[in-house]
C-alpha positions as CSV (number, residue, x, y, z in Angstrom):
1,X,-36.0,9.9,1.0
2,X,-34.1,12.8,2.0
3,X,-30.7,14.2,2.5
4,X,-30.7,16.5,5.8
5,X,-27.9,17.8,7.7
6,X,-27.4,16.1,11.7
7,X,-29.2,17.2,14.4
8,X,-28.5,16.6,18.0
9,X,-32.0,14.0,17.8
10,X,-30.0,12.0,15.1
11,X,-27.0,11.3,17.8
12,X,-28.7,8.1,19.0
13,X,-29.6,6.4,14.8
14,X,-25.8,8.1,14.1
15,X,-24.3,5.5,16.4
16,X,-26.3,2.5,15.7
17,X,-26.4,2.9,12.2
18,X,-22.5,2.7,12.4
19,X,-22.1,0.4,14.9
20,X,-24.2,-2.3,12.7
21,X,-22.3,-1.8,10.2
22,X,-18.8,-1.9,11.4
23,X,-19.8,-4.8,13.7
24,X,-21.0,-6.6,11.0
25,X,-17.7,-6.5,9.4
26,X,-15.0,-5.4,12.1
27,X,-14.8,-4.5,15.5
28,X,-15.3,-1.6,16.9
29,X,-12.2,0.7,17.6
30,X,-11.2,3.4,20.0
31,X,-11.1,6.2,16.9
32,X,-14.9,4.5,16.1
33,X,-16.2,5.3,19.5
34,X,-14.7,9.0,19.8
35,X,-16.7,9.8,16.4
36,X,-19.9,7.9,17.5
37,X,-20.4,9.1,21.3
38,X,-19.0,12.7,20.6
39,X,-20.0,13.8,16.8
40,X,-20.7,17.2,17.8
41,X,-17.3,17.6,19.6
42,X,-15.3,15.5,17.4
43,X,-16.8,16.5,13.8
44,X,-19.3,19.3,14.0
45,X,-17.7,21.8,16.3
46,X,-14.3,21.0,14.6
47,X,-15.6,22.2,11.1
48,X,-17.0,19.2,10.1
49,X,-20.4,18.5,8.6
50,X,-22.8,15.1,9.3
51,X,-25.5,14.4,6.8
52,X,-28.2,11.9,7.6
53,X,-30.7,10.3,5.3
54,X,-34.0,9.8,6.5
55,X,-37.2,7.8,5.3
56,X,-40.7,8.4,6.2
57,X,-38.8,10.9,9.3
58,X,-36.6,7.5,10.1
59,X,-32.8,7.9,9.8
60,X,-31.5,5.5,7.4
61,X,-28.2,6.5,6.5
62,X,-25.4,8.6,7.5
63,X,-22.3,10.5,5.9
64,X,-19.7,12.5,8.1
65,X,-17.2,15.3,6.8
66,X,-14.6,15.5,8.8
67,X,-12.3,18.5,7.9
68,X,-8.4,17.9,7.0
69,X,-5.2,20.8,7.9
70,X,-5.2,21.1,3.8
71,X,-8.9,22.7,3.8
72,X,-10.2,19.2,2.3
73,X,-12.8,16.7,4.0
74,X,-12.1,13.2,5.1
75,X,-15.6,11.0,3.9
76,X,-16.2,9.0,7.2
77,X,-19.1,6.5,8.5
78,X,-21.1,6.2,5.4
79,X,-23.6,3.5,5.8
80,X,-26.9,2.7,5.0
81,X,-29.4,0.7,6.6
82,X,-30.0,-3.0,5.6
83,X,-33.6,-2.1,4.3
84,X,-32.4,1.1,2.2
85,X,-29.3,-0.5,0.3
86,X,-29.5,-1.2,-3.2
87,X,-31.7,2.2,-3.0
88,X,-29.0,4.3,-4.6
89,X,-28.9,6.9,-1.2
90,X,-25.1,5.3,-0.8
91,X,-24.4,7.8,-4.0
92,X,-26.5,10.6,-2.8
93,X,-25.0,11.0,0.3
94,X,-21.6,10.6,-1.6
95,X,-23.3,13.2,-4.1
96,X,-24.1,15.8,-0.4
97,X,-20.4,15.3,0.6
98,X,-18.6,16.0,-3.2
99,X,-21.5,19.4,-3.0
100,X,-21.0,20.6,0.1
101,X,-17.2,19.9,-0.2
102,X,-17.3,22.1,-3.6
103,X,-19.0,24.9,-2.0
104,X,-17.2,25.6,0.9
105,X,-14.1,25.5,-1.7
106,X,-12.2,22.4,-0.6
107,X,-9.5,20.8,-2.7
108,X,-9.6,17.2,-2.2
109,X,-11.9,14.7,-0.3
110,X,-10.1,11.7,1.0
111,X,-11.5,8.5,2.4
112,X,-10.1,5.3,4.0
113,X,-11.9,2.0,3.5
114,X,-11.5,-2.3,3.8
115,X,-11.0,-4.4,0.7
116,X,-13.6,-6.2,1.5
117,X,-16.5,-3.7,1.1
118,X,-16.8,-3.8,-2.7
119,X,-20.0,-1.9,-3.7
120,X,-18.6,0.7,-1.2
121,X,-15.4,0.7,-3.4
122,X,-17.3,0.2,-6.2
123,X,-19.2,3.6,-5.8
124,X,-15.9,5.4,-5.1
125,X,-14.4,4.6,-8.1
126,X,-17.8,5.8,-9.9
127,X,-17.5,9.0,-8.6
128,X,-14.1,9.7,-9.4
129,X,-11.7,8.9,-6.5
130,X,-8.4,7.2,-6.8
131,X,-5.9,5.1,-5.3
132,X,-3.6,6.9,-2.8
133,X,-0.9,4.5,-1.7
134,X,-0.9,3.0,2.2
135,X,-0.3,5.9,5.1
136,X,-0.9,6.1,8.8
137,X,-4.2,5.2,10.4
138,X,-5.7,4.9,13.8
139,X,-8.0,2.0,12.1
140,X,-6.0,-1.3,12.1
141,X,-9.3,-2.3,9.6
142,X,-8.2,0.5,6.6
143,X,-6.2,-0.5,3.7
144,X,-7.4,1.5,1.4
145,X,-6.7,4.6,0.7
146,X,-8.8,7.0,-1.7
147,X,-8.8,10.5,-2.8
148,X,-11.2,12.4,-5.0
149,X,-9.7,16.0,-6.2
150,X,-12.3,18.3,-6.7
């Protein structure tokens, strides 16, 4: 497996990876589909950063960066495929965001999530981020709040 940064041919395994996840789980919101149609507009040509993992040249994971007014990142669309879970690339692409995040000198990373996605939480909290308490969010699915300071 490897860790690679987005490029336009990943747009299409970007979205669907996401959208089977958050289907799976939620519904899909306005704020979901401005990420997943645009990601070059609305995460790459705003600073941001997208990493996708790929096996045997499939994408099977995904990680965006999207960049906050403080310098730090927000951790957004993390998922892994069905067949790659339980793999351990969850943590590496958490271990590309906390790196890349560290080199380019940000503070903080910050993350929303659901209660109900415990390994996801689980691997937060084994990285190092903590609770932040409840603030504004166009996901009516997020209420969890997380910061890691690096």
């Amino acid at each position: 497996m490897r860790i690679i940064d987005f490029e336009p041919r990943h747009a299409d395994a970007w979205k669907t990876l996401n959208e089977a996840w958050i289907a799976k789980h939620f519904s899909l919101e306005p704020k979901d589909r401005e990420v997943l149609d645009h990601p070059q507009a609305n995460i790459l040509d705003k600073g941001g950063h997208i990493f996708m993992a790929e096996l045997d040249g499939e994408p099977v994971g995904c990680v965006a960066l999207l960049p906050l007014a403080d310098g730090g990142f927000e951790v957004g669309k993390m998922t892994v495929s069905e067949a790659a879970r339980g793999t351990g690339l969850g943590r590496r692409l958490m271990e590309a965001c906390i790196a890349k995040a560290k080199a380019l000198g940000a503070p903080r990373l910050y993350l929303e999530t659901n209660a109900s996605l415990a390994p996801a939480l689980s691997l937060y909290r084994s990285v190092g981020f903590v609770h932040l308490p409840p603030r504004p969010t166009p996901y009516a699915r997020a209420d969890v709040w997380m910061e890691l300071k690096l």
